[in-house]
PDB file of C-alpha atoms in Angstrom:
ATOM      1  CA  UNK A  44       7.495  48.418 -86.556  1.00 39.00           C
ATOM      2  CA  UNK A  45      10.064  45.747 -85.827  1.00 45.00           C
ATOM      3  CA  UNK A  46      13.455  46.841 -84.772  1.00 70.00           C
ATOM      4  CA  UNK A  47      16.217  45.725 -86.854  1.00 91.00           C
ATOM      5  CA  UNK A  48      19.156  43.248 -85.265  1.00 92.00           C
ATOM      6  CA  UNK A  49      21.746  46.793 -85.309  1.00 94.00           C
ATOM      7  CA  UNK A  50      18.753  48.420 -83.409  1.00 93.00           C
ATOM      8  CA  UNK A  51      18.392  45.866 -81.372  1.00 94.00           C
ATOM      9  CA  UNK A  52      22.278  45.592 -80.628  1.00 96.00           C
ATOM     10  CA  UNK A  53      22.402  49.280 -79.934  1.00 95.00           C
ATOM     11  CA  UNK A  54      19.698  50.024 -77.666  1.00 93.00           C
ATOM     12  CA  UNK A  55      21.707  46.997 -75.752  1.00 93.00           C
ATOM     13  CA  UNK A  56      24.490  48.638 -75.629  1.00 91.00           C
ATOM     14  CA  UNK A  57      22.879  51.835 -74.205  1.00 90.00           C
ATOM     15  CA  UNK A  58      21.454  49.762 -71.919  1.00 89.00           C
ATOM     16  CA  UNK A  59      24.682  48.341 -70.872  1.00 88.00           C
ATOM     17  CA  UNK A  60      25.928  51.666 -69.963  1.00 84.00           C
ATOM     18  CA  UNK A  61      22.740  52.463 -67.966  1.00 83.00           C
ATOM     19  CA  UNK A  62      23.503  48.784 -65.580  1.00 79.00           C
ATOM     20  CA  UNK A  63      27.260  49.139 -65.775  1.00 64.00           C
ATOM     21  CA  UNK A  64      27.875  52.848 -66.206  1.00 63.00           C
ATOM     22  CA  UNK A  65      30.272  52.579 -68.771  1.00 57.00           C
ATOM     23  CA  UNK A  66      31.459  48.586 -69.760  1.00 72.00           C
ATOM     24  CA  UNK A  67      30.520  48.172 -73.538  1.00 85.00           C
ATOM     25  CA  UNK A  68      32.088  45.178 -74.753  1.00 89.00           C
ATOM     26  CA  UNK A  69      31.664  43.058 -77.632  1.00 94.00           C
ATOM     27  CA  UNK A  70      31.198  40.146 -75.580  1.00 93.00           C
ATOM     28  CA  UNK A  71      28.819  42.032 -73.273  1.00 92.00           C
ATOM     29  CA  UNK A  72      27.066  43.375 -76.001  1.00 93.00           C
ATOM     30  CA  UNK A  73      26.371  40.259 -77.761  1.00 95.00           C
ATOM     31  CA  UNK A  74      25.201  38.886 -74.370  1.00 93.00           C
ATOM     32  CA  UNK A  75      22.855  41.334 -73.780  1.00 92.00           C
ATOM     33  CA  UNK A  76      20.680  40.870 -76.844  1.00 94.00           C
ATOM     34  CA  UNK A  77      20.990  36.927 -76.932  1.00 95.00           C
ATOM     35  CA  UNK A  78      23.430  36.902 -79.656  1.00 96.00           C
ATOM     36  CA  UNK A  79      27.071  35.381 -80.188  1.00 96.00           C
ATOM     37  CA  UNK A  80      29.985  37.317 -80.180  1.00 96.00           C
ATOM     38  CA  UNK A  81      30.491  36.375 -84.363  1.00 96.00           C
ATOM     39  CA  UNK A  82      26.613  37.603 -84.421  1.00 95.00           C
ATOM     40  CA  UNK A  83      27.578  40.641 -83.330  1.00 95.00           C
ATOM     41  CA  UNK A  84      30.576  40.805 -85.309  1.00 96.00           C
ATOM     42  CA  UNK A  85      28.742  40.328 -87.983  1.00 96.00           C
ATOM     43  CA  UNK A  86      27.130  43.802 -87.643  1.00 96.00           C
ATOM     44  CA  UNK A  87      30.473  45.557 -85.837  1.00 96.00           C
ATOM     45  CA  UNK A  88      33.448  43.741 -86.580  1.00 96.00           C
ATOM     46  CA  UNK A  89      34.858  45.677 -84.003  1.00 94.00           C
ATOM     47  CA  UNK A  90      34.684  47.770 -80.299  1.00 91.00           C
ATOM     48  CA  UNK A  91      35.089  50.912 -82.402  1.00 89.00           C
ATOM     49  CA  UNK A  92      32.217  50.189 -85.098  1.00 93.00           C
ATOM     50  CA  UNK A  93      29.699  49.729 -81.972  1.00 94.00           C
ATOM     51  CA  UNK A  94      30.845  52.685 -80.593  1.00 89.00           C
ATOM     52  CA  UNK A  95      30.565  54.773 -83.386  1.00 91.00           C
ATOM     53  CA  UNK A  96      27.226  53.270 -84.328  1.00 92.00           C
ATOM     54  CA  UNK A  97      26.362  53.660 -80.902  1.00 91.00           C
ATOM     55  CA  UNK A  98      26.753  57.126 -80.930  1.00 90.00           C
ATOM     56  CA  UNK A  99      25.272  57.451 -84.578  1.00 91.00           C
ATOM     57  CA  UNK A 100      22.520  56.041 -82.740  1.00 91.00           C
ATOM     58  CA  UNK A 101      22.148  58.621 -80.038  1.00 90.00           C
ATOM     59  CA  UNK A 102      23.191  61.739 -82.154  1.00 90.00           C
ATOM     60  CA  UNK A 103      20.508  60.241 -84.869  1.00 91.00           C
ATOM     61  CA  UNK A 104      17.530  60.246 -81.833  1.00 90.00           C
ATOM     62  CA  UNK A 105      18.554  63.820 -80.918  1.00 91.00           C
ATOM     63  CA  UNK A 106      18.594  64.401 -84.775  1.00 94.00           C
ATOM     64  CA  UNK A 107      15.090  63.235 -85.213  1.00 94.00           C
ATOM     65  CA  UNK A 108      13.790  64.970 -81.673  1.00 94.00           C
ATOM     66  CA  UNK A 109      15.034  68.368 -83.235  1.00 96.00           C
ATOM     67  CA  UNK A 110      13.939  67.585 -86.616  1.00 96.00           C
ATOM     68  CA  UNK A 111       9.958  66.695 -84.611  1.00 96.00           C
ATOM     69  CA  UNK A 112      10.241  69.728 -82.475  1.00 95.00           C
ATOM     70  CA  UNK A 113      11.220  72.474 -85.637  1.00 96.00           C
ATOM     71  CA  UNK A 114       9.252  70.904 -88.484  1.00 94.00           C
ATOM     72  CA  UNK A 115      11.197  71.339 -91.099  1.00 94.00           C
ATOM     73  CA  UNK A 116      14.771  70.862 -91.979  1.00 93.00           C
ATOM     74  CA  UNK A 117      17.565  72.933 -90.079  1.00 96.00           C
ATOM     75  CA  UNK A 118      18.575  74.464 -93.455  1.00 94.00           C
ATOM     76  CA  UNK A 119      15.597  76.456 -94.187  1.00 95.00           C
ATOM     77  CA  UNK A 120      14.732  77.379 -90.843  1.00 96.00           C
ATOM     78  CA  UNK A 121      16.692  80.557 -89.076  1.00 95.00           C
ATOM     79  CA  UNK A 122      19.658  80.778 -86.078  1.00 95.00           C
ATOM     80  CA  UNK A 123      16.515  81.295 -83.682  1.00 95.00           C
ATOM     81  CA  UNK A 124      14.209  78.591 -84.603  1.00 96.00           C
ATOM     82  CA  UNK A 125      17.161  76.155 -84.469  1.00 96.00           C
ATOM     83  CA  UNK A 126      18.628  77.188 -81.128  1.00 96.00           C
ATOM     84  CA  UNK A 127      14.644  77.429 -80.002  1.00 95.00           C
ATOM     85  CA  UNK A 128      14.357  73.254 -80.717  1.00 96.00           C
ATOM     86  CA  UNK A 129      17.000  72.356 -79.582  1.00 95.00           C
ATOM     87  CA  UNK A 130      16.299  74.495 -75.816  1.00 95.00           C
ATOM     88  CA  UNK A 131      12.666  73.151 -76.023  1.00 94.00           C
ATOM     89  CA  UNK A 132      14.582  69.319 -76.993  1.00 94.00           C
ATOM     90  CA  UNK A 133      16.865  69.922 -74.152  1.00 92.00           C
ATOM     91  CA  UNK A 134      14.746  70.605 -71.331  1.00 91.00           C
ATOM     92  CA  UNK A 135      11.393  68.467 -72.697  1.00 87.00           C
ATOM     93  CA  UNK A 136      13.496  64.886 -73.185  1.00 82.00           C
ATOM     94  CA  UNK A 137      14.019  62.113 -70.854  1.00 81.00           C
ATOM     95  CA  UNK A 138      17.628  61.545 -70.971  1.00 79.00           C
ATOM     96  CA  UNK A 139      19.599  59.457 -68.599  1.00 78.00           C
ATOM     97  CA  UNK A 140      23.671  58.991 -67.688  1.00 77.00           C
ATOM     98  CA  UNK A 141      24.005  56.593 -70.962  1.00 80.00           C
ATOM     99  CA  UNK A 142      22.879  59.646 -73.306  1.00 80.00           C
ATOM    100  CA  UNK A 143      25.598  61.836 -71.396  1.00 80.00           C
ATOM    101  CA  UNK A 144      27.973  59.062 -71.327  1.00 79.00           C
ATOM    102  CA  UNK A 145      28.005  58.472 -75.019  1.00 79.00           C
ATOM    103  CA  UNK A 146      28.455  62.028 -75.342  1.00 80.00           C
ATOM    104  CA  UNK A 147      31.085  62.386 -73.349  1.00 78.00           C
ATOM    105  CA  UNK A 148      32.851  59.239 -74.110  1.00 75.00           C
ATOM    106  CA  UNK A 149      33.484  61.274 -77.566  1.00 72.00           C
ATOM    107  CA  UNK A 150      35.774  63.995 -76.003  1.00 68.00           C
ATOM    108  CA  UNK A 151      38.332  61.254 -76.127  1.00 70.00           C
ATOM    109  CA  UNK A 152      38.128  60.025 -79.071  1.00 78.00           C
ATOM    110  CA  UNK A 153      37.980  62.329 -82.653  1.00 81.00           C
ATOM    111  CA  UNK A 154      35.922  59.530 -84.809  1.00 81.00           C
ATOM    112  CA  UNK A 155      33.225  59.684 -82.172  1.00 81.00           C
ATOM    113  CA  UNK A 156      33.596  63.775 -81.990  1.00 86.00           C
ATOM    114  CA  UNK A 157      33.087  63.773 -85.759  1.00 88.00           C
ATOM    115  CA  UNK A 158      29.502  61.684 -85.897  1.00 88.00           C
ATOM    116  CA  UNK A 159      28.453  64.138 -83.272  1.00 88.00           C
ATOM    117  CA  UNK A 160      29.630  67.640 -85.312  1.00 90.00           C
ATOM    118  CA  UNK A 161      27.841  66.285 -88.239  1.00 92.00           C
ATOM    119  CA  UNK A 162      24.568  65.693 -86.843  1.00 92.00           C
ATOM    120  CA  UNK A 163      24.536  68.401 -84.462  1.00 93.00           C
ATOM    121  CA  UNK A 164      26.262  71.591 -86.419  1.00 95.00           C
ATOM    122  CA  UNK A 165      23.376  72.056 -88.680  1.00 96.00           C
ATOM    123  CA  UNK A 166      21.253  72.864 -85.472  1.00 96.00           C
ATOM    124  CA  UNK A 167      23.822  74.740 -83.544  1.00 96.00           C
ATOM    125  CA  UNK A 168      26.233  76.205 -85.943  1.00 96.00           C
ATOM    126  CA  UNK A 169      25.160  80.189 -85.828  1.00 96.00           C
ATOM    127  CA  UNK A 170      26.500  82.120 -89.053  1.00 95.00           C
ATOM    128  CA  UNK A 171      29.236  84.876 -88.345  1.00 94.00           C
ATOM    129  CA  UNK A 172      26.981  87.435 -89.951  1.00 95.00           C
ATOM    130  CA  UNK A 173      24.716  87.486 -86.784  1.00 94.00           C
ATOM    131  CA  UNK A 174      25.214  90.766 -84.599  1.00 94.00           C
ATOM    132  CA  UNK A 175      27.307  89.632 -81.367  1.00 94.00           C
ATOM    133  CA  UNK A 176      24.827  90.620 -78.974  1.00 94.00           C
ATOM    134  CA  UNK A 177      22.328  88.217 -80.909  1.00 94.00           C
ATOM    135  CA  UNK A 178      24.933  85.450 -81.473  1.00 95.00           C
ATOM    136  CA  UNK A 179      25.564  85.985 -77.085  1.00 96.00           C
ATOM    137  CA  UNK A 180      21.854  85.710 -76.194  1.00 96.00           C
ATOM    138  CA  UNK A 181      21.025  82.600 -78.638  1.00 96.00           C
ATOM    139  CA  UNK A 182      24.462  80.988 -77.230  1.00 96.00           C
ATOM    140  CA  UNK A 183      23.649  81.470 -73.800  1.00 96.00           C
ATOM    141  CA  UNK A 184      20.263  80.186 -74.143  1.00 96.00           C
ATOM    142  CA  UNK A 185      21.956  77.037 -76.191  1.00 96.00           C
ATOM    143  CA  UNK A 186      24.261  76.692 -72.953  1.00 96.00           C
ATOM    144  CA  UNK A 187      21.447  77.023 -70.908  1.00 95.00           C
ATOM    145  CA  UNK A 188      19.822  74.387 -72.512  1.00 94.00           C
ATOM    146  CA  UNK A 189      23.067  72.072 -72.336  1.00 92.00           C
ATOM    147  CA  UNK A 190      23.756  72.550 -68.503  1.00 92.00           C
ATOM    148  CA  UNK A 191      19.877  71.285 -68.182  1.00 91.00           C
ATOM    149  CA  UNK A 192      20.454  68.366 -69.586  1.00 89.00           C
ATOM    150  CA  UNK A 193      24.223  67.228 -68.113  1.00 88.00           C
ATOM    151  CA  UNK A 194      22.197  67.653 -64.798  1.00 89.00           C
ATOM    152  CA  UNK A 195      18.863  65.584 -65.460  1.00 86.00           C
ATOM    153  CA  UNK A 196      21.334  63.032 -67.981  1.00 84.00           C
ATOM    154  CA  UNK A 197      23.762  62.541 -65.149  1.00 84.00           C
ATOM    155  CA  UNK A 198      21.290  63.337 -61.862  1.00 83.00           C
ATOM    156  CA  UNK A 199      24.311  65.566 -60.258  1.00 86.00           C
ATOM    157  CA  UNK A 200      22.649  68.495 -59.083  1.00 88.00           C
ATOM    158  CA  UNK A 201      19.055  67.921 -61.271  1.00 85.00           C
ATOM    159  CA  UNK A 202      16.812  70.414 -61.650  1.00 88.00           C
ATOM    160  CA  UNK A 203      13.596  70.380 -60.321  1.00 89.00           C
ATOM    161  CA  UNK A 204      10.699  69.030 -62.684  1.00 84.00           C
ATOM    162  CA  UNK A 205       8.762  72.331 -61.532  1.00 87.00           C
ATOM    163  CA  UNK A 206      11.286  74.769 -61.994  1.00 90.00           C
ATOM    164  CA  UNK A 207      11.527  73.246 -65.772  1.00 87.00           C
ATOM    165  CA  UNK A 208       8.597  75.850 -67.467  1.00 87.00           C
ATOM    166  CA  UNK A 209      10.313  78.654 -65.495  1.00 91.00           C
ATOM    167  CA  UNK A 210      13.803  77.426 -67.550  1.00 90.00           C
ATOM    168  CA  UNK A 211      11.856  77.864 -70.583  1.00 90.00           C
ATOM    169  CA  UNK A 212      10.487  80.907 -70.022  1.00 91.00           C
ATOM    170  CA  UNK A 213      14.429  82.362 -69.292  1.00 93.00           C
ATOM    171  CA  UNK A 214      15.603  80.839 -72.678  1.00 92.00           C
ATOM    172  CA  UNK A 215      12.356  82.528 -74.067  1.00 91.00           C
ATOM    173  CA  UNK A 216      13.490  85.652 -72.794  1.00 92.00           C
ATOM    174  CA  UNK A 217      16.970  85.147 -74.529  1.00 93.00           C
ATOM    175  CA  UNK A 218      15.499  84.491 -77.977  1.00 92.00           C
ATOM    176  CA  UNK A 219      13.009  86.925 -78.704  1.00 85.00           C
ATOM    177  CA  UNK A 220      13.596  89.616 -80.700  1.00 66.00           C
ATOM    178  CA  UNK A 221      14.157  87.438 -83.285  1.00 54.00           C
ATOM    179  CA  UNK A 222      15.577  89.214 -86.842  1.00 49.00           C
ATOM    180  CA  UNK A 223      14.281  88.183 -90.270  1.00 46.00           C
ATOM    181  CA  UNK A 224      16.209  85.985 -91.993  1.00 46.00           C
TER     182      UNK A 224
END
């Protein structure tokens, strides 16, 4: 399947912030996939339309990876299958400092927040009609999951590949008991 000039332009840009940990420019990304700056332009008209589509882009892959992983929808599937995906997501994917830079880069910046919360909040949103203890031990293996990945994404501190299925088997541990829906 051939990727599409925006596809092409974003992966750039994520590879930009792979080389040069953090510099997305117009200019640089234009440069980077052998286009002009009005070439670009023509598909973001500005810094903040790559970003966001940048991080459309990456919330859209962790979108699909959860989507892959559950096999069905997030709105017919219950609190613990969600939380289960996106654990087995978290600590199965290759994910590198421009994943965790993207996602960080939003804590600044509310538009980016926002593209995040709507992808994401169908998958990690847990209804207030859960017992507490439940709604602790599915949060704390969501958290779990998250601290895996800021390690491997940013290499500070990474986990071990072999301690990995031993992870698992803790956020396993955390989820069962599951209650009908």
């Amino acid at each position: 399947m051939a990727s599409t000039t925006k596809d092409r332009i974003l992966d750039g840009a994520l590879e930009l912030l792979r080389v040069e940990r953090g510099a997305i420019t117009l200019d640089a990304a234009a440069k980077q996939v052998g286009l002009t700056k009005p070439g670009l332009m023509y598909h973001f008209p500005t810094k903040e339309a790559l970003m966001l589509g940048v991080v459309d882009h990456v919330a859209g892959r962790w979108e699909a990876l959860l989507r892959g992983r559950l096999g069905q929808s997030p709105e017919t599937a219950s609190p613990h299958q969600r939380i289960r995906a996106y654990v087995e997501v978290a600590l199965s994917g290759r994910f590198d400092r421009a994943d965790y830079a993207i996602y960080t880069n939003a804590l600044y910046r509310q538009a980016l927040t926002a593209t995040w919360v709507r992808r994401l909040a169908p998958w990690l949103t847990l209804p207030g009609s859960l017992p507490g203890p439940v709604r602790a031990r599915l949060t704390a293996a969501r958290l779990l999951a998250d601290a895996y990945w800021a390690a491997a994404a940013t290499d500070v501190f990474p986990v071990p590949d072999r301690d990995r299925a031993e992870l698992l088997t803790v956020a396993e541990t955390l989820l069962k008991d599951e209650m009908p829906r």
